[in-house]
PDB file of C-alpha atoms in Angstrom:
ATOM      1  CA  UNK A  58     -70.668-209.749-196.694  1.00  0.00           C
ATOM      2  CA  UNK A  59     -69.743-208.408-193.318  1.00  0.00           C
ATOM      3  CA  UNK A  60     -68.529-210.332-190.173  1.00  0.00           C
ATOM      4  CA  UNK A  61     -71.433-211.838-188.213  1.00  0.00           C
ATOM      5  CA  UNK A  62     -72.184-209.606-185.057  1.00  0.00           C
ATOM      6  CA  UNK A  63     -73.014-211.836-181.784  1.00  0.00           C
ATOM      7  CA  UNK A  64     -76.410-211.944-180.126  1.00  0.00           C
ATOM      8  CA  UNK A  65     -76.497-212.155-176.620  1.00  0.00           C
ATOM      9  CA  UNK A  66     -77.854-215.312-176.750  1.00  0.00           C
ATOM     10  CA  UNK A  67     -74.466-216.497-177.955  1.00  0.00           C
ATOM     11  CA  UNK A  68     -72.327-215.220-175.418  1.00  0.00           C
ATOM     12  CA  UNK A  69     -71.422-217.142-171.981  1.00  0.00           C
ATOM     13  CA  UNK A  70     -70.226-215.658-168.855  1.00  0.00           C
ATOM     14  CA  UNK A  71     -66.935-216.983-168.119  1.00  0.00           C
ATOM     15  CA  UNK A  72     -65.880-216.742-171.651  1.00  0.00           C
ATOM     16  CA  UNK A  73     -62.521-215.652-172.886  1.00  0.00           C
ATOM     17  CA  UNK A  74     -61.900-213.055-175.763  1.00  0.00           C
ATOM     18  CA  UNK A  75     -59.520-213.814-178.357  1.00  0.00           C
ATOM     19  CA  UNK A  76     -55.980-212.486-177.046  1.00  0.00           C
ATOM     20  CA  UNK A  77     -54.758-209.010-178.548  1.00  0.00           C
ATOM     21  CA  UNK A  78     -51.137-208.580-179.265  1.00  0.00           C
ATOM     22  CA  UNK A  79     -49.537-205.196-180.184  1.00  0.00           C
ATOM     23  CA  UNK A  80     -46.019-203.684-180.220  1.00  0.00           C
ATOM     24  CA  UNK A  81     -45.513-200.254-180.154  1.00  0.00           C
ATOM     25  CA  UNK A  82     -42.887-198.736-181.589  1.00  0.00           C
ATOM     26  CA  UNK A  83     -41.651-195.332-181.564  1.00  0.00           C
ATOM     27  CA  UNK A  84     -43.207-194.751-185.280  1.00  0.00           C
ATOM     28  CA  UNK A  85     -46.156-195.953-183.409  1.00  0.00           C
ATOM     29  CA  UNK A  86     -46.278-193.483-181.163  1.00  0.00           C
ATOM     30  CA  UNK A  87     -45.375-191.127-183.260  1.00  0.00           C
ATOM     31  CA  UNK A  88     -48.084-192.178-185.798  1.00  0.00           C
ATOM     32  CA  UNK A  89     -50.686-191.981-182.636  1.00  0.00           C
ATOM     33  CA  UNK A  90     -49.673-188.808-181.308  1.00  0.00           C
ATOM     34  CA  UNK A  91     -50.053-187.269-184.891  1.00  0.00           C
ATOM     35  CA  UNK A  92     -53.563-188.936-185.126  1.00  0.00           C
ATOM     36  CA  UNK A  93     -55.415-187.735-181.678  1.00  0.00           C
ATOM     37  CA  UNK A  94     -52.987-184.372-182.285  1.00  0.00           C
ATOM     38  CA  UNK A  95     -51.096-184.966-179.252  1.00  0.00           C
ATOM     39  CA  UNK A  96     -47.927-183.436-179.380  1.00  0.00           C
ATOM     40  CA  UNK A  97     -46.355-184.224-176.380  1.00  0.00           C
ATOM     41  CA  UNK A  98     -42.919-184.823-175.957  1.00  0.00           C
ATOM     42  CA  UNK A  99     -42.851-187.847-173.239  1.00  0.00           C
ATOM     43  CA  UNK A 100     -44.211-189.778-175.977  1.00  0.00           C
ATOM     44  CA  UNK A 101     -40.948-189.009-178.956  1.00  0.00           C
ATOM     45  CA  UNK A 102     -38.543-187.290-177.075  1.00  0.00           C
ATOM     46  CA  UNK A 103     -36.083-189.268-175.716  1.00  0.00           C
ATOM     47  CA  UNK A 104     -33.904-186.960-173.735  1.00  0.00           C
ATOM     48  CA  UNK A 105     -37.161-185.064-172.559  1.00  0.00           C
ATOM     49  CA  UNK A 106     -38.401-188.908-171.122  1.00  0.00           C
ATOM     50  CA  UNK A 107     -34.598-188.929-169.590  1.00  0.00           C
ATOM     51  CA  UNK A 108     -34.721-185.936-168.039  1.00  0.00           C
ATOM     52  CA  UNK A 109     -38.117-186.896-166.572  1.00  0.00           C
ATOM     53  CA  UNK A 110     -35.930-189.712-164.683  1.00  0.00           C
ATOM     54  CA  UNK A 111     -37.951-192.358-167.312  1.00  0.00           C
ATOM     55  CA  UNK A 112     -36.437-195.406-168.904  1.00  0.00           C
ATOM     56  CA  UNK A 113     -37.483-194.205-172.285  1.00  0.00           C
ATOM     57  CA  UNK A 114     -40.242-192.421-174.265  1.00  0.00           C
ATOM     58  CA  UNK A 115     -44.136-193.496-173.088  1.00  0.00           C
ATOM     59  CA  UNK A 116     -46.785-195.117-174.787  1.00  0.00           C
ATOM     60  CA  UNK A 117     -49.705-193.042-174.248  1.00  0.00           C
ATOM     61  CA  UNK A 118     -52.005-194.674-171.742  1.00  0.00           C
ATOM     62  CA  UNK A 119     -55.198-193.251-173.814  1.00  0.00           C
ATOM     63  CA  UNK A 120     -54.296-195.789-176.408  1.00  0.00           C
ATOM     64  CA  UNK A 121     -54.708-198.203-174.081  1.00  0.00           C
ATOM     65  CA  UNK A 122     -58.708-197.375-174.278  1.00  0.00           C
ATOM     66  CA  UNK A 123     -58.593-197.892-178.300  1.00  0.00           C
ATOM     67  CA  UNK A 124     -56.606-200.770-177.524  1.00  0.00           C
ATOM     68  CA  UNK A 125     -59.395-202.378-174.782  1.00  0.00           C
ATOM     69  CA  UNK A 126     -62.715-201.092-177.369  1.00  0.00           C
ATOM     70  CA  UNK A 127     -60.920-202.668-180.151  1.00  0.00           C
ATOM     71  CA  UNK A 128     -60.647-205.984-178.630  1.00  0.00           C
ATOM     72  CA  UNK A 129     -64.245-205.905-177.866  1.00  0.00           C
ATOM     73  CA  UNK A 130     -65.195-204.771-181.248  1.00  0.00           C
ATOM     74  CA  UNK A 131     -62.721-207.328-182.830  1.00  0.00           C
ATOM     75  CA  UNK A 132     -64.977-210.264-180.986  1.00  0.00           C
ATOM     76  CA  UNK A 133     -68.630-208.792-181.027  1.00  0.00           C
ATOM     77  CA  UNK A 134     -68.556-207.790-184.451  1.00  0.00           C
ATOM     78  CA  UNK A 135     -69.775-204.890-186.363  1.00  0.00           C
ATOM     79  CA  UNK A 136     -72.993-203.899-185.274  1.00  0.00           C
ATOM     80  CA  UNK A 137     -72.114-204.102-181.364  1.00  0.00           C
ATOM     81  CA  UNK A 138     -72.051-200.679-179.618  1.00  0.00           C
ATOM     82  CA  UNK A 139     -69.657-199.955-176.902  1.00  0.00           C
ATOM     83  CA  UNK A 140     -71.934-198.009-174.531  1.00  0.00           C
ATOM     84  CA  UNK A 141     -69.384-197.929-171.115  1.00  0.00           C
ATOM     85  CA  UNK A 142     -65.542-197.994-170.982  1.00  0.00           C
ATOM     86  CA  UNK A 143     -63.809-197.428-167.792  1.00  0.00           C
ATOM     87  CA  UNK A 144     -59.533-197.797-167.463  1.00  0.00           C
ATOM     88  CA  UNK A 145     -57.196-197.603-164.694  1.00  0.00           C
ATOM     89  CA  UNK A 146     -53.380-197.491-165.350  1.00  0.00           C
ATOM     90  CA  UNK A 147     -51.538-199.762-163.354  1.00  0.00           C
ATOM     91  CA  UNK A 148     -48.229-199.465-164.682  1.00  0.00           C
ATOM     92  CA  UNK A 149     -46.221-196.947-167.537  1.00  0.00           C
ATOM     93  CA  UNK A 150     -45.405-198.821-170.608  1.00  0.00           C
ATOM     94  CA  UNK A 151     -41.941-197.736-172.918  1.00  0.00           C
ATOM     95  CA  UNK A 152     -41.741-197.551-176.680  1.00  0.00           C
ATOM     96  CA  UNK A 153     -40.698-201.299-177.853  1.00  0.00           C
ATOM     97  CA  UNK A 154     -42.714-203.216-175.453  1.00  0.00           C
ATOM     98  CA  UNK A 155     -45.366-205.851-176.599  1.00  0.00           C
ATOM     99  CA  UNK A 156     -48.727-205.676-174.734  1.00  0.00           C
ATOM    100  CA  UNK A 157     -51.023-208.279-174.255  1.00  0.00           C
ATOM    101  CA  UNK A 158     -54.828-207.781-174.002  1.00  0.00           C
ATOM    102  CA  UNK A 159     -57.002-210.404-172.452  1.00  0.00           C
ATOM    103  CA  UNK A 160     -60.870-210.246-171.681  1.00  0.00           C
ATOM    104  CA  UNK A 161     -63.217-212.625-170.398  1.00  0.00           C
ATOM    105  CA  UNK A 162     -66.930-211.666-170.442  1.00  0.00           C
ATOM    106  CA  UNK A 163     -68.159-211.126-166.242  1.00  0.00           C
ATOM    107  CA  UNK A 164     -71.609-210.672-166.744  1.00  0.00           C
ATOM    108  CA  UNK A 165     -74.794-210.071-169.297  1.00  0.00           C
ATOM    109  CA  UNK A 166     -77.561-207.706-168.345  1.00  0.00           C
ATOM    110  CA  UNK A 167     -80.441-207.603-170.650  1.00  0.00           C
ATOM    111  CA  UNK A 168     -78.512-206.507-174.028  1.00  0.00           C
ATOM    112  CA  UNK A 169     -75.481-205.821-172.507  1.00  0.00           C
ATOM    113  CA  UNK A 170     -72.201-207.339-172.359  1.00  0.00           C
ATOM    114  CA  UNK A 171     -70.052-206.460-169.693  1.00  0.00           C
ATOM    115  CA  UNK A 172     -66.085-207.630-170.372  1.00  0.00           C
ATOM    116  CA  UNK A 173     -63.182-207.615-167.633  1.00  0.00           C
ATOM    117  CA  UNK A 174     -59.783-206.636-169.666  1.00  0.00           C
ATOM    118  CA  UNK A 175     -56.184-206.820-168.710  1.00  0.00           C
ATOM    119  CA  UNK A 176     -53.072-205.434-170.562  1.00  0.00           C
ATOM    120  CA  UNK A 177     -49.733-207.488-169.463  1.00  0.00           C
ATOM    121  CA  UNK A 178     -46.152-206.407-170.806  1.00  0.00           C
ATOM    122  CA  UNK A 179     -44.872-209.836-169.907  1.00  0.00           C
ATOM    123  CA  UNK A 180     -45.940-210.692-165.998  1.00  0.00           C
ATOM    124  CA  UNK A 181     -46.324-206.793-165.576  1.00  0.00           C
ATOM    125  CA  UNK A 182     -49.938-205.280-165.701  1.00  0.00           C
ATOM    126  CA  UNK A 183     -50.001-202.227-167.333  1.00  0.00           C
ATOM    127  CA  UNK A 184     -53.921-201.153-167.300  1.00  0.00           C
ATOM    128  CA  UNK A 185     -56.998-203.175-166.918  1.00  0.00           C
ATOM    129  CA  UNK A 186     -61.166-202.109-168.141  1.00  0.00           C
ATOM    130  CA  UNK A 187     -63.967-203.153-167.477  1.00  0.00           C
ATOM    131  CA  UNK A 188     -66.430-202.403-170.679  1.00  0.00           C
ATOM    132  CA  UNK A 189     -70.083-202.816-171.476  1.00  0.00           C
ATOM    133  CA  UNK A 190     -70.774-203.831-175.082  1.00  0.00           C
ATOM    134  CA  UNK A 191     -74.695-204.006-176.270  1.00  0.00           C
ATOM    135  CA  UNK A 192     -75.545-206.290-178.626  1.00  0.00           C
ATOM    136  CA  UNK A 193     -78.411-207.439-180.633  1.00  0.00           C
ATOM    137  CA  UNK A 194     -80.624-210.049-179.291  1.00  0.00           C
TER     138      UNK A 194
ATOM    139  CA  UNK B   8     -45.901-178.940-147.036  1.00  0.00           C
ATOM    140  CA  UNK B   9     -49.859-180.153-148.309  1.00  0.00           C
ATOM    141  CA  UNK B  10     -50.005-180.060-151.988  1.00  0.00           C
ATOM    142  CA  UNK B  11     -53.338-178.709-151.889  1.00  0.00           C
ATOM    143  CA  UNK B  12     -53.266-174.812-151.155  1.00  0.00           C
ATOM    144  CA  UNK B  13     -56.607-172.701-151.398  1.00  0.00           C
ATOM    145  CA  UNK B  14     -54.991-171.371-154.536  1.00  0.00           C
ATOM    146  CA  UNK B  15     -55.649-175.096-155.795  1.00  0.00           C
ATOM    147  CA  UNK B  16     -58.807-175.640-154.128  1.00  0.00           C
ATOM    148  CA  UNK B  17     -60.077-172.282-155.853  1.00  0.00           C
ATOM    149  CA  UNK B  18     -59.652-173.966-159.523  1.00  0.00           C
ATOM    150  CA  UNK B  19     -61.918-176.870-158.483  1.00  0.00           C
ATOM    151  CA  UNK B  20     -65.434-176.329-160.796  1.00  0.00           C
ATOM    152  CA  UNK B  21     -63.899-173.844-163.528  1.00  0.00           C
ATOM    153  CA  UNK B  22     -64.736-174.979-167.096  1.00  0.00           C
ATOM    154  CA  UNK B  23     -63.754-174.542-170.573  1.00  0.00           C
ATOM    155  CA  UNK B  24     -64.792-174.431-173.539  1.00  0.00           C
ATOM    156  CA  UNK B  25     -63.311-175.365-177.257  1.00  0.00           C
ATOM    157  CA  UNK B  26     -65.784-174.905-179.733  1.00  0.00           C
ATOM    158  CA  UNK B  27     -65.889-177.323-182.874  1.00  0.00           C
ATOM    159  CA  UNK B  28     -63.657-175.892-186.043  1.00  0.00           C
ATOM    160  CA  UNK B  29     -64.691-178.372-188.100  1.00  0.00           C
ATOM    161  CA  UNK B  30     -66.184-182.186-188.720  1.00  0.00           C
ATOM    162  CA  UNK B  31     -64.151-185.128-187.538  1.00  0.00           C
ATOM    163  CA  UNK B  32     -63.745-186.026-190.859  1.00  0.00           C
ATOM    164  CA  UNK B  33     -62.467-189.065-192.745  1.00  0.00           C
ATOM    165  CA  UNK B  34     -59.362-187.974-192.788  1.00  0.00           C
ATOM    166  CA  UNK B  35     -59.094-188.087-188.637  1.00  0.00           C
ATOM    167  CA  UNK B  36     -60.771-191.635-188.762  1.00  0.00           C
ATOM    168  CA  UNK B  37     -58.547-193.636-191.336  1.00  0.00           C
ATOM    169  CA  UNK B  38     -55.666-191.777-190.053  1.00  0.00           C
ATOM    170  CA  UNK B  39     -56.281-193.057-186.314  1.00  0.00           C
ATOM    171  CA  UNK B  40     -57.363-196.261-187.587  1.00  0.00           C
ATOM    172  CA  UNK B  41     -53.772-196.593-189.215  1.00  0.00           C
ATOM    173  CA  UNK B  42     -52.033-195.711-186.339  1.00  0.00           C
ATOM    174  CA  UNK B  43     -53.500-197.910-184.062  1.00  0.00           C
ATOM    175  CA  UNK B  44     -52.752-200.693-186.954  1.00  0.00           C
ATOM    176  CA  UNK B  45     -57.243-201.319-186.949  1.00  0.00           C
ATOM    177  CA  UNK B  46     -57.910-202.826-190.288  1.00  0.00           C
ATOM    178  CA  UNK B  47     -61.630-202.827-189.367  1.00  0.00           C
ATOM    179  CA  UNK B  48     -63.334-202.238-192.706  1.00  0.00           C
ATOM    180  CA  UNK B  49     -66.574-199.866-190.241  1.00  0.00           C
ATOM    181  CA  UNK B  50     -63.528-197.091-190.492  1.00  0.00           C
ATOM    182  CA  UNK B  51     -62.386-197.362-194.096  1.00  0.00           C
ATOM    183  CA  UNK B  52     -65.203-198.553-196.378  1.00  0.00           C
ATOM    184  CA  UNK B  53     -68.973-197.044-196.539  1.00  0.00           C
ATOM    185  CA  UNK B  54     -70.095-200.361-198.179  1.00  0.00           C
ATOM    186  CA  UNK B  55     -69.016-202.295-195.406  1.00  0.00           C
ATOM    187  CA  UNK B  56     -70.069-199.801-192.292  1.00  0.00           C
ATOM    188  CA  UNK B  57     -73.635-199.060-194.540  1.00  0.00           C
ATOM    189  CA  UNK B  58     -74.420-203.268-194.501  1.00  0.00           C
ATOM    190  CA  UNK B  59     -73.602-202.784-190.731  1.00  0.00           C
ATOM    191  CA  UNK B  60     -76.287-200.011-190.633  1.00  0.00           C
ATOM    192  CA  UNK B  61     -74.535-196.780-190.335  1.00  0.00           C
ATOM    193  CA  UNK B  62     -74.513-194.384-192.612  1.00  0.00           C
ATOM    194  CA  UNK B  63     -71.101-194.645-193.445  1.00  0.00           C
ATOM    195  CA  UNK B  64     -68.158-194.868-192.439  1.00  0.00           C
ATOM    196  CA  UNK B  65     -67.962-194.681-188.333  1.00  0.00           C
ATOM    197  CA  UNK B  66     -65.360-193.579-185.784  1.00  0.00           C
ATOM    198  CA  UNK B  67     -63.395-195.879-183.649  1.00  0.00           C
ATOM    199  CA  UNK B  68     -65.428-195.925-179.848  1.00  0.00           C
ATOM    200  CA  UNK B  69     -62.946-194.210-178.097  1.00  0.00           C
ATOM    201  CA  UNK B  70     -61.654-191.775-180.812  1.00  0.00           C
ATOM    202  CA  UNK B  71     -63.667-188.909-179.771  1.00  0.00           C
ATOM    203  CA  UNK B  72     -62.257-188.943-176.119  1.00  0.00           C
ATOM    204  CA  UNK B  73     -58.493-189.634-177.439  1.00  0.00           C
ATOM    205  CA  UNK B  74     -58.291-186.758-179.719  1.00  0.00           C
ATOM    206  CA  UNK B  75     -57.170-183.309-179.546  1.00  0.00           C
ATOM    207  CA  UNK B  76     -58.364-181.908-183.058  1.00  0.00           C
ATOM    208  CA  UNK B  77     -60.864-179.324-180.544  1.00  0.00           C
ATOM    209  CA  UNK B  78     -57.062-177.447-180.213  1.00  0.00           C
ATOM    210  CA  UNK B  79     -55.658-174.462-181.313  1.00  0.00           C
ATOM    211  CA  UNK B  80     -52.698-172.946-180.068  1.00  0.00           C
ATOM    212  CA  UNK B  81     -49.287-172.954-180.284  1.00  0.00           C
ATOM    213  CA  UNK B  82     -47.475-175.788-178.511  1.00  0.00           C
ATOM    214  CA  UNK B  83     -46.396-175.234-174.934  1.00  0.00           C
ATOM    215  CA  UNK B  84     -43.312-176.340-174.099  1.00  0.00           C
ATOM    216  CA  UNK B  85     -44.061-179.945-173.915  1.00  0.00           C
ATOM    217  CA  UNK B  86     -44.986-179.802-177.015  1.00  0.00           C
ATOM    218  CA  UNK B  87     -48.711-180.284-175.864  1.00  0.00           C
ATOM    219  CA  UNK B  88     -51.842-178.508-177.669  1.00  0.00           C
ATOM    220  CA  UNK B  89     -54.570-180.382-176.243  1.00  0.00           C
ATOM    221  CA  UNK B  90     -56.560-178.903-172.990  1.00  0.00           C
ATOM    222  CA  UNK B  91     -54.825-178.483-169.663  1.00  0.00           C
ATOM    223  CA  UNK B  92     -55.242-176.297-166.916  1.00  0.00           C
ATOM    224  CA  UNK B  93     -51.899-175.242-166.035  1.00  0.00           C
ATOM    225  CA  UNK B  94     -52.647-175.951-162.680  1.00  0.00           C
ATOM    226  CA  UNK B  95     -50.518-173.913-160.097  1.00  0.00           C
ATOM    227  CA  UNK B  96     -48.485-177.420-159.193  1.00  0.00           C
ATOM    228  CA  UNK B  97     -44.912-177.432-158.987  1.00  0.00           C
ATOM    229  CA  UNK B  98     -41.971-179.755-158.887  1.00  0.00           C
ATOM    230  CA  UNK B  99     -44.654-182.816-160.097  1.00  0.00           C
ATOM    231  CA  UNK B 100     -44.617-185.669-162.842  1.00  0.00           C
ATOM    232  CA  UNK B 101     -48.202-186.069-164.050  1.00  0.00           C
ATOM    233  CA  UNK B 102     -49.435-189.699-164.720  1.00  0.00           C
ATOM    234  CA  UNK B 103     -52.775-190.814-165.754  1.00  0.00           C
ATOM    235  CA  UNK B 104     -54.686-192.689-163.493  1.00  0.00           C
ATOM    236  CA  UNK B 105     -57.863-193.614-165.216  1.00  0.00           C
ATOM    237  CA  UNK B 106     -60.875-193.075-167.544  1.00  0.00           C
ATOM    238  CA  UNK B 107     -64.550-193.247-167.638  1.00  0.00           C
ATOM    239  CA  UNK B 108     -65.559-192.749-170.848  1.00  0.00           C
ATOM    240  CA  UNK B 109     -69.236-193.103-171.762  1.00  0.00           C
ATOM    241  CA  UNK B 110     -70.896-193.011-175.139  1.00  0.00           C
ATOM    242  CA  UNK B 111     -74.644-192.182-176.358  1.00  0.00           C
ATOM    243  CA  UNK B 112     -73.762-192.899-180.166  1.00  0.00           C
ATOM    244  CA  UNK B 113     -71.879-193.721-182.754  1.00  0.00           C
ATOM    245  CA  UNK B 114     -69.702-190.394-184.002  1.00  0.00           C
ATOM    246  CA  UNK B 115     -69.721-190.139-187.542  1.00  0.00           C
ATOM    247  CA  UNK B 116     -67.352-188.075-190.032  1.00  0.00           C
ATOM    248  CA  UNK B 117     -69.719-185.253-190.805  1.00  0.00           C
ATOM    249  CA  UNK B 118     -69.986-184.965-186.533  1.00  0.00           C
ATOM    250  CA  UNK B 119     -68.896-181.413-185.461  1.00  0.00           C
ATOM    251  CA  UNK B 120     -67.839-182.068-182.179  1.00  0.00           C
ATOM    252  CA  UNK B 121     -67.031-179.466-179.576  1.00  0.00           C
ATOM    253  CA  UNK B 122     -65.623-180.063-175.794  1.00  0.00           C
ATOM    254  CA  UNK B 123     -66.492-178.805-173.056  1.00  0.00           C
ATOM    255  CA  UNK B 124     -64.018-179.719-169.699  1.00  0.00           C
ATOM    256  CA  UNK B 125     -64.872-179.391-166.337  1.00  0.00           C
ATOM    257  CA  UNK B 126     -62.703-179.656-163.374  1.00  0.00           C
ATOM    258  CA  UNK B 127     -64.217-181.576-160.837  1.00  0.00           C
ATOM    259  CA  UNK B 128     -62.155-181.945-158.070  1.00  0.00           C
ATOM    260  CA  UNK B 129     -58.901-182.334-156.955  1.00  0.00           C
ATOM    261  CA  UNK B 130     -57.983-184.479-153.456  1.00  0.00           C
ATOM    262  CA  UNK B 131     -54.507-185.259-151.745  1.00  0.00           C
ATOM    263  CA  UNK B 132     -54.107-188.397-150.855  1.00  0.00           C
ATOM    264  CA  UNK B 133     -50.998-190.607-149.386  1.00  0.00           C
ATOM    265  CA  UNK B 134     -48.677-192.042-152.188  1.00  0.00           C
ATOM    266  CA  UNK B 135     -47.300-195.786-151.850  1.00  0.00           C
ATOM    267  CA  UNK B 136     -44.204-194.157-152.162  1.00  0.00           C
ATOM    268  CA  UNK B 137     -44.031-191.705-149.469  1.00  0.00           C
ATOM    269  CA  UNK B 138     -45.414-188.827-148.727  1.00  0.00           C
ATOM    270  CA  UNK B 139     -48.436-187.585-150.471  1.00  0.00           C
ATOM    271  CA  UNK B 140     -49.967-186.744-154.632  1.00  0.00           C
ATOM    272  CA  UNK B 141     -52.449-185.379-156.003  1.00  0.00           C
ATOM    273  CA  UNK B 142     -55.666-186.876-157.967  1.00  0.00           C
ATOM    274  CA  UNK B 143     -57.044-184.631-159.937  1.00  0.00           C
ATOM    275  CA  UNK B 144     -60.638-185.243-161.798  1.00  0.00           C
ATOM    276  CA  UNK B 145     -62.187-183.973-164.635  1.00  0.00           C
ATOM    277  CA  UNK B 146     -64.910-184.238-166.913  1.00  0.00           C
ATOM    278  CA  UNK B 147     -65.264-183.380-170.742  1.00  0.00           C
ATOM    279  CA  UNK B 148     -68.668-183.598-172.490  1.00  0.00           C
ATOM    280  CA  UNK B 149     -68.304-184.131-176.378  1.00  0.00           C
ATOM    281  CA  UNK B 150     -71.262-182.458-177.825  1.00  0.00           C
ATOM    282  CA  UNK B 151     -72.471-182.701-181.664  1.00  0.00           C
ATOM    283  CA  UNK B 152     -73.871-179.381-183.432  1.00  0.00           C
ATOM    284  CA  UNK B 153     -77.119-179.681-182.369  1.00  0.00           C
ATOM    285  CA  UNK B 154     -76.037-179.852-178.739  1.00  0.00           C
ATOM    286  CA  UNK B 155     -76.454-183.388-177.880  1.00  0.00           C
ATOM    287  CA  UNK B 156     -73.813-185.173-175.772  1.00  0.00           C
ATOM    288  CA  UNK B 157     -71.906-187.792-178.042  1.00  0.00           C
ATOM    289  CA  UNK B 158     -69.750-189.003-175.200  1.00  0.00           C
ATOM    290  CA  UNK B 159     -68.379-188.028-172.020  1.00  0.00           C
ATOM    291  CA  UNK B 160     -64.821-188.551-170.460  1.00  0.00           C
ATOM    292  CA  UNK B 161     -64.118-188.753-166.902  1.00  0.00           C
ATOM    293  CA  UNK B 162     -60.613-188.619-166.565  1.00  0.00           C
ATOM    294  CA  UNK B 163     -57.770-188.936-163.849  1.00  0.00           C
ATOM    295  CA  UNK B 164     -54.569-187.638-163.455  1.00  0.00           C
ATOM    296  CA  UNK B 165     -52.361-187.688-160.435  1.00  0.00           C
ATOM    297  CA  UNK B 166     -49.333-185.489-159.990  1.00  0.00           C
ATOM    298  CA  UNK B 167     -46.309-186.988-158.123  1.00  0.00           C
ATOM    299  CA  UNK B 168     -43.730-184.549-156.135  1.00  0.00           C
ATOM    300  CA  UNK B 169     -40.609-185.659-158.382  1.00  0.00           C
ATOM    301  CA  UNK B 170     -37.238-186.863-156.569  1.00  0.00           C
ATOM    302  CA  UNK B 171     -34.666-184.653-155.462  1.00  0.00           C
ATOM    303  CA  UNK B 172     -31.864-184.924-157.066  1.00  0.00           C
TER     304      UNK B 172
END
């Protein structure tokens, strides 16, 4: 049996999506830049990221977009189809730190879902989305 | 001293190509799945992803955009494989600013996927911190083997004049 997808008919604007939590550590990033064959230093290097003048090696900010479509995916269900995802990067985020995704849904045209996303480290905003999720009716 | 010479402005609108070598593959899928700790069962188990009404097993959304298996070339000295343009820009950190990404459908593991990326445009603007960077804008369309566009991936970088020391 697989997870119930929602209709649009059970979705509210205003609501929240369940809260994402994820640490990344450096076999994390390791283990990402492997998997989208990203080899760059920055992100498991850490006297490259020193000589760079940064506080230690960087999560990659793309992961931030896996991150913000899983969230949505995670709380639609399985036959939802992210159609739109758009990310700014408000802030670099180190190897070690815990990141917080939020998402409350801002509007619903026709089939689609659009979500409003945030990802904290602590009070620090790191990237926020805005992504458009169609679902069945 | 602007940032943006003509010898800049003269990359804006080149393009590039990197054909597909070979599907996306299963292998890609699970393996990116792991890494971003996703235990959704649409990436590991055909059952599950075929009740769901795919064929089989699907990508992640945003895997397409993220990865770099279109490369092939020995690491530059950042290590990196994946496109760049080895813009004429010295003396800069480079920091992403943003994506767009769009999608048209769900990629699947038999998907050959090749990239094309476009540079857009590239504009100097102020920086909070003094002085000014540069945005730079470009586009890659993910296309399957029968040409369609699977996705496409506006993307933002800026580079930063780095601190004297």
């Amino acid at each position: 049996m697989i997870k119930p997808t929602k209709s649009v008919a059970m979705v509210l604007a205003g609501e929240s999506l369940p809260v994402l939590e994820r640490t990344f550590t450096t076999v994390d990033l390791m283990a990402y830049g492997a998997a989208t064959w990203d080899w760059h230093r920055v992100h498991y290097d850490i006297d490259f990221a020193w000589a760079m003048k940064l506080p230690n090696v960087v999560i990659d900010g793309q992961a931030f977009g896996a991150l913000f479509a899983r969230a949505v995916v995670d709380w639609a269900g399985p036959q939802a189809f992210v159609a739109r995802l758009s990310f700014k990067m408000k802030s670099m985020a180190f190897a070690g730190e815990t990141l917080r995704m939020q998402g409350e849904v801002t509007q619903i045209r026709s089939s689609t879902v659009i979500v409003a996303q945030r990802l904290t480290s602590g009070r620090r905003l790191v990237s926020e989305a805005e992504t458009e999720v169609r679902l069945p009716f | 001293m602007a940032l943006l010479t003509d010898e800049l402005k003269a990359w804006i609108g080149r393009e590039v190509h990197y054909p597909a070598r070979e599907e996306l593959g299963r292998a890609s899928i699970r393996y990116f799945a792991l890494a971003m700790g996703d235990e959704n069962p649409l990436y590991l188990d055909d059952a599950y992803a075929q009740e769901a009404g795919h064929p089989s097993v699907i990508a992640p959304p945003t895997l397409v955009c993220e990865t770099c298996q279109y490369a092939h070339r020995r690491p530059d000295p950042n290590g990196y494989i994946g496109h760049e343009w080895q813009l004429p820009i010295t003396d800069c950190r480079m920091i992403r600013a943003g994506n767009e990404y769009q999608f048209m459908r769900t990629v699947l593991p038999e998907d050959r996927i090749s990239v094309t990326w476009t540079l857009e445009d590239i504009v100097e603007r102020p920086s909070s911190r003094g002085g000014t960077q540069l945005f730079v804008s470009s586009v890659a369309r993910y296309k399957d083997a029968a040409g369609e566009v699977v996705a496409i991936n506006c993307e933002t970088v800026v580079y930063q004049p780095m601190e004297k020391a």
